[in-house]
mmCIF file of C-alpha atoms in Angstrom:
data_model
loop_
_atom_site.group_PDB
_atom_site.id
_atom_site.type_symbol
_atom_site.label_atom_id
_atom_site.label_comp_id
_atom_site.label_asym_id
_atom_site.label_seq_id
_atom_site.Cartn_x
_atom_site.Cartn_y
_atom_site.Cartn_z
ATOM 1 C CA MET S 1 -89.150 15.375 -29.939
ATOM 2 C CA TYR S 2 -88.916 18.967 -30.631
ATOM 3 C CA THR S 3 -91.335 22.015 -31.124
ATOM 4 C CA GLU S 4 -91.449 25.106 -33.400
ATOM 5 C CA LYS S 5 -89.480 26.615 -30.549
ATOM 6 C CA THR S 6 -86.565 24.159 -30.919
ATOM 7 C CA ILE S 7 -86.214 25.482 -34.457
ATOM 8 C CA ARG S 8 -86.462 29.227 -33.598
ATOM 9 C CA GLU S 9 -83.631 28.312 -31.170
ATOM 10 C CA SER S 10 -81.505 26.113 -33.971
ATOM 11 C CA ILE S 11 -81.901 28.918 -36.356
ATOM 12 C CA LYS S 12 -80.267 31.639 -33.388
ATOM 13 C CA GLY S 13 -77.423 28.774 -33.134
ATOM 14 C CA ASN S 14 -78.252 27.380 -29.816
ATOM 15 C CA ALA S 15 -76.362 24.239 -29.884
ATOM 16 C CA ARG S 16 -78.663 22.081 -27.156
ATOM 17 C CA ALA S 17 -81.696 23.112 -29.817
ATOM 18 C CA GLN S 18 -79.604 22.190 -32.615
ATOM 19 C CA ARG S 19 -78.695 18.986 -30.965
ATOM 20 C CA LYS S 20 -81.972 18.311 -30.656
ATOM 21 C CA LEU S 21 -82.845 18.464 -33.971
ATOM 22 C CA PHE S 22 -79.978 16.554 -34.748
ATOM 23 C CA ASP S 23 -81.310 13.652 -32.480
ATOM 24 C CA ALA S 24 -84.507 13.781 -34.398
ATOM 25 C CA HIS S 25 -83.833 13.384 -37.722
ATOM 26 C CA SER S 26 -80.176 11.546 -37.617
ATOM 27 C CA GLY S 27 -80.843 7.888 -37.894
ATOM 28 C CA LYS S 28 -83.571 8.312 -40.563
ATOM 29 C CA MET S 29 -80.752 10.665 -42.678
ATOM 30 C CA LEU S 30 -77.860 8.513 -42.106
ATOM 31 C CA THR S 31 -79.854 5.393 -43.715
ATOM 32 C CA VAL S 32 -80.595 7.746 -46.629
ATOM 33 C CA CYS S 33 -77.301 9.043 -47.151
ATOM 34 C CA LYS S 34 -76.140 5.224 -46.752
ATOM 35 C CA ARG S 35 -79.267 4.207 -49.377
ATOM 36 C CA TYR S 36 -77.457 6.305 -52.085
ATOM 37 C CA LEU S 37 -73.836 6.139 -51.120
ATOM 38 C CA LYS S 38 -73.636 2.558 -49.240
ATOM 39 C CA ASN S 39 -70.242 3.142 -48.583
ATOM 40 C CA ALA S 40 -69.968 3.922 -44.953
ATOM 41 C CA HIS S 41 -67.484 6.784 -45.152
ATOM 42 C CA ASP S 42 -69.012 8.533 -47.836
ATOM 43 C CA ALA S 43 -72.480 8.476 -46.406
ATOM 44 C CA GLU S 44 -71.207 9.653 -42.962
ATOM 45 C CA ASP S 45 -69.495 12.623 -44.962
ATOM 46 C CA ALA S 46 -72.449 13.374 -46.887
ATOM 47 C CA PHE S 47 -74.696 13.330 -43.413
ATOM 48 C CA ILE S 48 -72.268 15.716 -41.787
ATOM 49 C CA HIS S 49 -71.775 18.379 -44.533
ATOM 50 C CA GLY S 50 -76.028 18.099 -44.939
ATOM 51 C CA PHE S 51 -76.511 18.772 -41.585
ATOM 52 C CA ASN S 52 -74.082 21.568 -41.487
ATOM 53 C CA LYS S 53 -76.247 23.371 -44.372
ATOM 54 C CA VAL S 54 -79.261 22.092 -42.499
ATOM 55 C CA PHE S 55 -78.087 24.493 -39.570
ATOM 56 C CA GLN S 56 -76.811 27.131 -42.387
ATOM 57 C CA LYS S 57 -80.235 27.145 -43.939
ATOM 58 C CA LEU S 58 -82.416 26.380 -41.476
ATOM 59 C CA ASP S 59 -83.606 30.064 -41.538
ATOM 60 C CA THR S 60 -85.146 29.633 -45.110
ATOM 61 C CA PHE S 61 -87.405 26.585 -43.821
ATOM 62 C CA GLU S 62 -90.738 27.245 -44.383
ATOM 63 C CA TYR S 63 -93.438 25.025 -41.964
ATOM 64 C CA ARG S 64 -96.255 23.230 -44.180
ATOM 65 C CA GLY S 65 -96.959 21.036 -41.762
ATOM 66 C CA LYS S 66 -95.992 17.574 -39.865
ATOM 67 C CA ASP S 67 -92.886 15.701 -41.205
ATOM 68 C CA SER S 68 -92.428 19.019 -43.704
ATOM 69 C CA LEU S 69 -89.116 19.890 -41.873
ATOM 70 C CA ALA S 70 -88.037 15.804 -42.444
ATOM 71 C CA LYS S 71 -88.647 16.149 -46.004
ATOM 72 C CA TRP S 72 -86.979 19.358 -46.458
ATOM 73 C CA ILE S 73 -84.121 17.845 -44.445
ATOM 74 C CA THR S 74 -84.153 14.684 -46.389
ATOM 75 C CA THR S 75 -83.519 16.558 -49.692
ATOM 76 C CA ILE S 76 -80.801 18.824 -48.477
ATOM 77 C CA MET S 77 -79.167 15.018 -47.512
ATOM 78 C CA ILE S 78 -79.961 13.670 -51.006
ATOM 79 C CA ASN S 79 -78.165 16.819 -52.884
ATOM 80 C CA GLU S 80 -75.313 16.133 -50.686
ATOM 81 C CA CYS S 81 -75.254 12.517 -51.757
ATOM 82 C CA LEU S 82 -76.190 13.063 -55.159
ATOM 83 C CA MET S 83 -72.988 16.102 -55.300
ATOM 84 C CA MET S 84 -70.364 13.120 -53.854
ATOM 85 C CA LEU S 85 -72.453 11.157 -56.269
ATOM 86 C CA ARG S 86 -71.489 12.989 -59.464
ATOM 87 C CA LYS S 87 -67.642 12.288 -58.820
ATOM 88 C CA GLN S 88 -67.526 8.656 -58.918
ATOM 89 C CA LEU S 89 -70.735 8.125 -60.847
ATOM 90 C CA ARG S 90 -70.440 5.384 -63.670
ATOM 91 C CA MET S 91 -72.845 2.911 -65.507
ATOM 92 C CA GLU S 92 -72.426 -0.569 -64.026
ATOM 93 C CA LYS S 93 -72.922 -3.671 -66.172
ATOM 94 C CA ILE S 94 -75.607 -5.602 -65.151
ATOM 95 C CA GLU S 95 -73.154 -8.778 -64.901
ATOM 96 C CA ASP S 96 -71.855 -7.684 -62.178
ATOM 97 C CA ILE S 97 -74.636 -7.393 -60.179
ATOM 98 C CA GLN S 98 -74.793 -11.277 -60.067
ATOM 99 C CA SER S 99 -71.666 -11.116 -57.760
ATOM 100 C CA ALA S 100 -72.901 -8.375 -55.470
ATOM 101 C CA GLU S 101 -73.493 -9.620 -51.382
ATOM 102 C CA ILE S 102 -77.357 -9.278 -50.439
ATOM 103 C CA ALA S 103 -77.019 -8.847 -47.145
ATOM 104 C CA VAL S 104 -80.387 -9.988 -45.762
ATOM 105 C CA ARG S 105 -81.209 -11.101 -41.810
ATOM 106 C CA ASP S 106 -81.246 -14.815 -41.092
ATOM 107 C CA THR S 107 -84.370 -14.881 -38.761
ATOM 108 C CA ASN S 108 -87.918 -14.359 -40.477
ATOM 109 C CA PRO S 109 -86.875 -11.936 -43.137
ATOM 110 C CA THR S 110 -89.529 -9.594 -44.347
ATOM 111 C CA ASP S 111 -89.908 -8.261 -47.895
ATOM 112 C CA THR S 112 -89.183 -4.772 -46.456
ATOM 113 C CA ASP S 113 -85.504 -6.064 -45.592
ATOM 114 C CA TYR S 114 -85.348 -7.984 -48.479
ATOM 115 C CA ILE S 115 -86.310 -5.040 -50.890
ATOM 116 C CA TYR S 116 -84.131 -2.308 -48.841
ATOM 117 C CA ALA S 117 -80.784 -4.898 -48.953
ATOM 118 C CA LEU S 118 -81.611 -5.325 -52.832
ATOM 119 C CA ILE S 119 -81.391 -1.753 -53.426
ATOM 120 C CA LEU S 120 -78.344 -0.936 -51.544
ATOM 121 C CA ASN S 121 -76.889 -3.804 -53.791
ATOM 122 C CA LEU S 122 -78.107 -2.608 -56.804
ATOM 123 C CA PRO S 123 -75.232 -0.758 -59.339
ATOM 124 C CA LEU S 124 -74.800 2.488 -58.635
ATOM 125 C CA GLY S 125 -76.680 3.990 -61.763
ATOM 126 C CA TYR S 126 -79.636 1.851 -61.386
ATOM 127 C CA ARG S 127 -79.499 2.446 -57.623
ATOM 128 C CA THR S 128 -79.880 6.548 -57.907
ATOM 129 C CA VAL S 129 -82.088 6.586 -60.390
ATOM 130 C CA PHE S 130 -84.515 4.135 -58.345
ATOM 131 C CA ASN S 131 -83.811 5.987 -55.217
ATOM 132 C CA LEU S 132 -84.763 8.988 -56.766
ATOM 133 C CA HIS S 133 -87.810 8.159 -58.831
ATOM 134 C CA ALA S 134 -89.077 5.649 -57.014
ATOM 135 C CA ILE S 135 -88.504 6.265 -53.385
ATOM 136 C CA GLU S 136 -87.967 10.143 -53.568
ATOM 137 C CA GLY S 137 -90.894 10.968 -56.366
ATOM 138 C CA TYR S 138 -88.163 12.769 -59.233
ATOM 139 C CA SER S 139 -89.602 12.787 -62.785
ATOM 140 C CA HIS S 140 -86.839 11.574 -65.095
ATOM 141 C CA LYS S 141 -86.438 15.651 -66.040
ATOM 142 C CA GLU S 142 -85.359 16.427 -62.550
ATOM 143 C CA ILE S 143 -83.332 13.377 -62.458
ATOM 144 C CA ALA S 144 -81.705 14.512 -65.713
ATOM 145 C CA HIS S 145 -80.834 17.856 -64.605
ATOM 146 C CA LYS S 146 -79.540 16.436 -61.002
ATOM 147 C CA MET S 147 -77.465 13.517 -62.473
ATOM 148 C CA GLY S 148 -76.266 15.174 -65.871
ATOM 149 C CA ILE S 149 -77.999 12.257 -68.155
ATOM 150 C CA SER S 150 -80.739 12.283 -70.482
ATOM 151 C CA GLU S 151 -84.405 11.467 -69.878
ATOM 152 C CA GLY S 152 -83.669 8.476 -71.765
ATOM 153 C CA THR S 153 -80.734 7.128 -69.871
ATOM 154 C CA SER S 154 -82.889 7.462 -66.767
ATOM 155 C CA LYS S 155 -85.853 5.520 -67.562
ATOM 156 C CA SER S 156 -83.661 2.805 -69.111
ATOM 157 C CA GLN S 157 -81.438 2.465 -65.826
ATOM 158 C CA LEU S 158 -85.348 2.787 -63.975
ATOM 159 C CA SER S 159 -86.610 0.127 -65.788
ATOM 160 C CA LYS S 160 -83.812 -2.060 -65.408
ATOM 161 C CA ALA S 161 -83.479 -1.189 -61.911
ATOM 162 C CA ARG S 162 -87.025 -2.849 -61.211
ATOM 163 C CA GLN S 163 -86.304 -5.439 -63.034
ATOM 164 C CA LEU S 164 -83.166 -6.729 -61.826
ATOM 165 C CA LEU S 165 -84.745 -6.218 -58.063
ATOM 166 C CA GLN S 166 -88.257 -7.874 -58.756
ATOM 167 C CA SER S 167 -85.761 -10.900 -60.158
ATOM 168 C CA ARG S 168 -83.515 -10.997 -57.349
ATOM 169 C CA LEU S 169 -87.008 -10.660 -54.742
ATOM 170 C CA LYS S 170 -88.346 -13.627 -56.331
ATOM 171 C CA ASP S 171 -85.250 -15.492 -56.269
ATOM 172 C CA LEU S 172 -84.641 -14.606 -52.281
ATOM 173 C CA LYS S 173 -88.053 -15.692 -51.457
ATOM 174 C CA ARG S 174 -87.888 -19.251 -53.305
ATOM 175 C CA ASP S 175 -84.243 -19.263 -51.654
ATOM 176 C CA TYR S 176 -85.837 -18.285 -48.031
ATOM 177 C CA GLY S 177 -88.735 -20.652 -48.345
ATOM 178 C CA THR S 178 -91.121 -17.616 -48.200
ATOM 179 C CA MET Y 1 -96.104 -6.676 -60.107
ATOM 180 C CA GLU Y 2 -97.120 -3.577 -62.708
ATOM 181 C CA PRO Y 3 -94.264 -0.957 -62.332
ATOM 182 C CA LYS Y 4 -95.769 2.132 -60.773
ATOM 183 C CA GLU Y 5 -97.409 -1.046 -57.693
ATOM 184 C CA PHE Y 6 -93.693 -2.154 -57.620
ATOM 185 C CA ASP Y 7 -92.338 1.446 -56.877
ATOM 186 C CA LYS Y 8 -95.205 2.517 -54.170
ATOM 187 C CA TRP Y 9 -94.350 -1.066 -52.540
ATOM 188 C CA ALA Y 10 -90.986 -0.530 -52.399
ATOM 189 C CA ARG Y 11 -91.369 3.172 -51.042
ATOM 190 C CA GLU Y 12 -93.208 2.180 -48.155
ATOM 191 C CA ALA Y 13 -91.016 -0.280 -47.201
ATOM 192 C CA VAL Y 14 -88.122 2.039 -47.414
ATOM 193 C CA GLU Y 15 -89.761 4.568 -45.500
ATOM 194 C CA GLN Y 16 -91.018 1.875 -42.798
ATOM 195 C CA ARG Y 17 -87.456 0.844 -42.836
ATOM 196 C CA GLU Y 18 -86.281 4.430 -42.148
ATOM 197 C CA ASP Y 19 -88.514 6.165 -40.059
ATOM 198 C CA ARG Y 20 -87.525 3.691 -37.181
ATOM 199 C CA ALA Y 21 -83.622 3.863 -37.816
ATOM 200 C CA GLN Y 22 -81.792 4.958 -34.767
ATOM 201 C CA LEU Y 23 -78.024 6.001 -34.247
ATOM 202 C CA GLU Y 24 -76.740 4.189 -30.960
ATOM 203 C CA ALA Y 25 -75.719 6.626 -28.641
ATOM 204 C CA GLY Y 26 -72.426 6.988 -28.647
ATOM 205 C CA TYR Y 27 -72.448 6.862 -32.461
ATOM 206 C CA ALA Y 28 -74.867 9.849 -32.631
ATOM 207 C CA ASP Y 29 -72.450 11.888 -30.332
ATOM 208 C CA THR Y 30 -69.253 11.067 -32.806
ATOM 209 C CA LEU Y 31 -71.333 12.358 -35.412
ATOM 210 C CA TRP Y 32 -72.580 15.539 -33.538
ATOM 211 C CA LYS Y 33 -69.351 16.240 -32.730
ATOM 212 C CA GLN Y 34 -67.986 16.138 -36.332
ATOM 213 C CA VAL Y 35 -71.203 18.102 -37.135
ATOM 214 C CA ARG Y 36 -70.065 20.691 -34.665
ATOM 215 C CA GLU Y 37 -66.383 20.770 -35.600
ATOM 216 C CA HIS Y 38 -67.345 21.683 -39.492
ATOM 217 C CA GLN Y 39 -69.869 24.318 -38.654
ATOM 218 C CA PRO Y 40 -69.191 27.931 -39.311
ATOM 219 C CA LYS Y 41 -67.453 29.997 -36.329
ATOM 220 C CA THR Y 42 -71.139 31.496 -36.618
ATOM 221 C CA TYR Y 43 -72.770 29.207 -34.346
ATOM 222 C CA VAL Y 44 -69.855 28.776 -31.902
ATOM 223 C CA ASP Y 45 -71.742 28.146 -28.517
ATOM 224 C CA PHE Y 46 -71.101 31.398 -26.572
ATOM 225 C CA TRP Y 47 -71.118 30.165 -22.985
ATOM 226 C CA ARG Y 48 -68.707 27.529 -23.937
ATOM 227 C CA ALA Y 49 -66.134 30.505 -25.196
ATOM 228 C CA ALA Y 50 -66.961 32.390 -22.347
ATOM 229 C CA ALA Y 51 -66.487 29.226 -20.085
ATOM 230 C CA ILE Y 52 -63.211 28.662 -21.917
ATOM 231 C CA ILE Y 53 -62.192 32.552 -21.564
ATOM 232 C CA LEU Y 54 -63.257 32.230 -18.086
ATOM 233 C CA LEU Y 55 -61.124 29.204 -17.143
ATOM 234 C CA PHE Y 56 -57.874 31.035 -18.943
ATOM 235 C CA LEU Y 57 -58.527 34.281 -16.869
ATOM 236 C CA GLY Y 58 -58.596 31.700 -13.608
ATOM 237 C CA ALA Y 59 -55.332 30.107 -14.781
ATOM 238 C CA ALA Y 60 -53.739 32.910 -15.570
ATOM 239 C CA MET Y 61 -54.455 34.679 -12.144
ATOM 240 C CA ALA Y 62 -53.912 31.387 -10.501
ATOM 241 C CA TRP Y 63 -50.289 31.509 -12.079
ATOM 242 C CA TYR Y 64 -49.463 34.821 -11.088
ATOM 243 C CA SER Y 65 -51.055 34.185 -7.541
ATOM 244 C CA THR Y 66 -48.955 31.154 -6.833
ATOM 245 C CA GLY Y 67 -45.875 31.625 -9.119
ATOM 246 C CA LEU Y 68 -44.244 30.095 -11.306
ATOM 247 C CA HIS Y 69 -41.375 32.826 -11.572
ATOM 248 C CA ALA Y 70 -39.541 32.181 -8.441
ATOM 249 C CA ASP Y 71 -38.575 35.584 -8.339
ATOM 250 C CA GLN Y 72 -42.147 37.276 -8.569
ATOM 251 C CA ASN Y 73 -43.023 34.709 -5.885
ATOM 252 C CA ALA Y 74 -40.040 36.127 -3.562
ATOM 253 C CA LEU Y 75 -40.780 39.508 -3.975
ATOM 254 C CA TYR Y 76 -45.084 38.815 -3.999
ATOM 255 C CA ALA Y 77 -44.396 37.386 -0.111
ATOM 256 C CA GLN Y 78 -42.140 40.449 0.345
ATOM 257 C CA LEU Y 79 -45.137 42.459 -0.196
ATOM 258 C CA GLN Y 80 -47.407 40.174 1.424
ATOM 259 C CA GLN Y 81 -45.386 40.495 4.567
ATOM 260 C CA ALA Y 82 -45.200 44.075 4.750
ATOM 261 C CA ASN Y 83 -48.941 44.046 4.264
ATOM 262 C CA ARG Y 84 -49.202 41.910 7.385
ATOM 263 C CA GLN Y 85 -46.639 44.156 9.709
ATOM 264 C CA LEU Y 86 -48.567 47.272 8.626
ATOM 265 C CA ARG Y 87 -51.915 45.547 9.297
ATOM 266 C CA GLU Y 88 -50.676 44.081 12.314
ATOM 267 C CA LEU Y 89 -50.108 48.011 13.291
ATOM 268 C CA ALA Y 90 -53.291 49.059 13.179
ATOM 269 C CA ILE Y 91 -54.931 46.175 14.764
ATOM 270 C CA GLU Y 92 -53.762 46.730 18.188
ATOM 271 C CA THR Y 93 -56.727 49.017 19.802
ATOM 272 C CA THR Y 94 -60.562 48.219 19.983
ATOM 273 C CA GLU Y 95 -61.209 51.018 17.884
ATOM 274 C CA ALA Y 96 -59.132 49.555 14.921
ATOM 275 C CA LYS Y 97 -60.853 46.298 15.620
ATOM 276 C CA ALA Y 98 -64.219 47.862 15.017
ATOM 277 C CA MET Y 99 -62.702 48.997 11.935
ATOM 278 C CA GLU Y 100 -61.823 45.946 10.938
ATOM 279 C CA ALA Y 101 -65.616 45.129 11.665
ATOM 280 C CA SER Y 102 -66.780 47.363 8.924
ATOM 281 C CA PRO Y 103 -64.431 48.356 6.801
ATOM 282 C CA VAL Y 104 -64.189 51.738 4.509
ATOM 283 C CA LEU Y 105 -64.466 50.957 1.006
ATOM 284 C CA ILE Y 106 -62.130 53.010 -1.316
ATOM 285 C CA PRO Y 107 -63.480 54.794 -4.409
ATOM 286 C CA GLU Y 108 -63.452 53.271 -7.287
ATOM 287 C CA LYS Y 109 -61.763 56.233 -9.186
ATOM 288 C CA GLU Y 110 -59.060 55.809 -6.929
ATOM 289 C CA ILE Y 111 -58.425 52.470 -7.676
ATOM 290 C CA VAL Y 112 -56.205 51.277 -10.813
ATOM 291 C CA LEU Y 113 -56.164 48.183 -11.145
ATOM 292 C CA VAL Y 114 -52.366 46.615 -12.742
ATOM 293 C CA HIS Y 115 -51.679 43.419 -11.436
ATOM 294 C CA ASP Y 116 -55.500 42.043 -10.739
ATOM 295 C CA THR Y 117 -54.078 39.345 -7.613
ATOM 296 C CA ILE Y 118 -51.719 41.694 -6.192
ATOM 297 C CA VAL Y 119 -53.397 45.037 -5.953
ATOM 298 C CA GLN Y 120 -56.376 43.593 -4.676
ATOM 299 C CA GLU Y 121 -54.318 42.392 -2.158
ATOM 300 C CA ILE Y 122 -53.297 45.574 -0.666
ATOM 301 C CA VAL Y 123 -56.534 47.202 -1.092
ATOM 302 C CA LYS Y 124 -58.045 44.703 1.095
ATOM 303 C CA GLU Y 125 -55.292 45.203 3.712
ATOM 304 C CA ARG Y 126 -55.519 48.336 3.584
ATOM 305 C CA ILE Y 127 -59.534 48.681 3.546
ATOM 306 C CA VAL Y 128 -59.252 48.495 7.382
ATOM 307 C CA TYR Y 129 -57.408 51.982 8.082
ATOM 308 C CA ILE Y 130 -57.428 53.707 5.025
ATOM 309 C CA ASP Y 131 -58.704 57.764 5.728
ATOM 310 C CA GLN Y 132 -59.579 57.019 8.812
ATOM 311 C CA PRO Y 133 -57.612 57.375 12.637
ATOM 312 C CA VAL Y 134 -55.523 54.959 13.973
ATOM 313 C CA GLN Y 135 -55.246 54.829 17.452
ATOM 314 C CA THR Y 136 -52.277 52.613 19.060
ATOM 315 C CA ALA Y 137 -51.071 52.453 22.226
ATOM 316 C CA SER Y 138 -47.671 51.759 21.453
ATOM 317 C CA PRO Y 139 -45.598 54.651 22.003
ATOM 318 C CA THR Y 140 -42.919 53.155 20.123
ATOM 319 C CA ILE Y 141 -44.941 53.469 16.985
ATOM 320 C CA ASN Y 142 -43.917 56.563 14.647
ATOM 321 C CA ALA Y 143 -44.196 57.814 11.621
ATOM 322 C CA ASP Y 144 -40.639 56.744 10.568
ATOM 323 C CA SER Y 145 -41.870 53.120 11.097
ATOM 324 C CA LEU Y 146 -44.631 53.284 9.445
ATOM 325 C CA ILE Y 147 -43.021 55.107 6.536
ATOM 326 C CA ALA Y 148 -40.271 52.417 6.377
ATOM 327 C CA ILE Y 149 -42.938 49.600 6.189
ATOM 328 C CA ILE Y 150 -44.760 51.940 3.257
ATOM 329 C CA GLU Y 151 -41.600 52.510 1.581
ATOM 330 C CA GLU Y 152 -40.964 49.357 1.747
ATOM 331 C CA GLN Y 153 -44.111 47.796 -0.027
ATOM 332 C CA GLN Y 154 -43.319 50.421 -2.507
ATOM 333 C CA ALA Y 155 -40.526 48.947 -3.800
ATOM 334 C CA ALA Y 156 -41.519 45.672 -3.841
ATOM 335 C CA LEU Y 157 -44.606 46.710 -5.484
ATOM 336 C CA GLU Y 158 -42.401 48.189 -8.368
ATOM 337 C CA GLN Y 159 -40.106 45.771 -8.499
ATOM 338 C CA LEU Y 160 -43.315 43.099 -9.629
ATOM 339 C CA GLU Y 161 -44.467 45.619 -11.838
ATOM 340 C CA THR Y 162 -41.062 45.886 -13.791
ATOM 341 C CA TYR Y 163 -40.790 42.321 -13.770
ATOM 342 C CA ALA Y 164 -44.395 41.903 -14.488
ATOM 343 C CA GLN Y 165 -43.963 44.491 -17.500
ATOM 344 C CA VAL Y 166 -47.325 45.932 -16.879
ATOM 345 C CA ASP Y 167 -48.163 48.910 -18.857
ATOM 346 C CA GLU Y 168 -50.553 51.459 -17.959
ATOM 347 C CA PRO Y 169 -52.749 51.819 -16.040
ATOM 348 C CA LYS Y 170 -50.245 51.519 -12.953
ATOM 349 C CA ALA Y 171 -50.640 51.851 -9.497
ATOM 350 C CA TYR Y 172 -48.078 53.102 -7.109
ATOM 351 C CA MET Y 173 -47.343 54.371 -3.572
ATOM 352 C CA SER Y 174 -44.601 57.450 -3.742
ATOM 353 C CA SER Y 175 -43.023 59.314 -1.137
ATOM 354 C CA PHE Y 176 -44.934 60.771 1.678
ATOM 355 C CA ASN Y 177 -45.292 63.750 3.315
ATOM 356 C CA VAL Y 178 -45.110 63.520 7.261
ATOM 357 C CA VAL Y 179 -47.008 65.907 9.174
ATOM 358 C CA PHE Y 180 -47.249 66.168 12.908
ATOM 359 C CA ASP Y 181 -49.533 67.352 14.795
ATOM 360 C CA ASN Y 182 -48.431 69.367 18.379
ATOM 361 C CA GLN Y 183 -52.019 68.915 20.070
ATOM 362 C CA GLU Y 184 -52.996 66.945 22.696
ATOM 363 C CA THR Y 185 -52.638 63.952 20.762
ATOM 364 C CA GLN Y 186 -49.518 63.444 18.520
ATOM 365 C CA THR Y 187 -51.330 62.957 15.094
ATOM 366 C CA THR Y 188 -48.309 61.145 12.950
ATOM 367 C CA LYS Y 189 -49.838 61.214 9.269
ATOM 368 C CA ALA Y 190 -48.634 59.729 6.417
ATOM 369 C CA THR Y 191 -50.035 60.917 2.891
ATOM 370 C CA SER Y 192 -48.915 59.751 -0.379
ATOM 371 C CA PRO Y 193 -49.607 63.342 -2.633
ATOM 372 C CA LYS Y 194 -53.000 61.625 -4.912
ATOM 373 C CA LYS Y 195 -51.014 61.338 -8.553
ATOM 374 C CA GLU Y 196 -53.297 60.625 -11.849
ATOM 375 C CA GLY Y 197 -53.772 57.444 -11.882
ATOM 376 C CA GLY Y 198 -52.631 56.482 -8.658
ATOM 377 C CA LEU Y 199 -53.612 54.768 -5.576
ATOM 378 C CA ARG Y 200 -53.976 57.134 -3.037
ATOM 379 C CA LEU Y 201 -52.753 55.737 0.549
ATOM 380 C CA ASN Y 202 -53.397 57.772 3.929
ATOM 381 C CA VAL Y 203 -52.114 56.105 7.387
ATOM 382 C CA SER Y 204 -53.046 58.188 10.291
ATOM 383 C CA LEU Y 205 -51.494 57.266 13.738
ATOM 384 C CA PHE Y 206 -52.611 58.869 16.855
ATOM 385 C CA ASN Y 207 -50.145 58.343 19.686
ATOM 386 C CA LYS Y 208 -51.253 59.512 23.312
ATOM 387 C CA LYS Y 209 -48.883 61.646 24.985
#
């Protein structure tokens, strides 16, 4: 846990205060990066650059209630992930999904475990658009601007992502008997 | 499931999962170190930098005092021996011992540090009797003996200065004027003239006739 004083000290460059902020948000933020980038090394790179930007720009942060800092940091992390993705983004064919591994816990998997693993295993384009729209709440116009695609492509990718997720979810539930 | 309903469900599931995500301690430390390494220098920990500088200074002083250079070791040993002899001369009477208990401090303006460790040694050794009369019962102690010791120290110090290639400011002891007092107590004084930026040394010996 941290206080407003921790944020103020972090802005001044106090290493201990910055570490407190880091510890409070690092678990979630690395998971966010992995949700976008999947590859562990890429996710770590984006995470590290993201936190550097967090500390550089912390003096511009405006407190707007509980969780406002977490949301602000998440936005920075997503932007880092998208920058990395712009270098490697390619629209994979739907057929590629069939061979993707699904990592699901063996013991009593819940729907949240299923859906999380399925999102991670979406093709890159589907995953990015689904993450930005369904999870983060960006509009298709905003997604198009961020990813350098058309709004139509964004909508199409989202629709395909939903279809694939629901289809795979149904299959998994059937396979695991839940 | 309707698309928006599905999105909402997926979002809640993801948030649940991510809100409880924690890094293992070791892994968190590793990532934190990488974050710090990539930070701009403006975020350098002041105290860490100060600690590193102090360590370096301490190592440098230890290097000088222990002497990695054999020649410096020998010269410094010579200087220390000369200091000890001078101090032994002074500590022969109760008065000297009393002065030792309450040392006189040299005014700061007269102290010019060339080589911190060595000069501090000199200053420490001489604090007891600078500008203070020292009585000794020994009739054999005279100005010549005293001057010889001081000159020996001076030579050693000058050699050290050359060896250490120290720039200004410099501390030194130059030639002495010896004054003999013909009163009841023969006063032997050895005084170095005060030169600009120099360390003045006054030592007096009172010999009873």
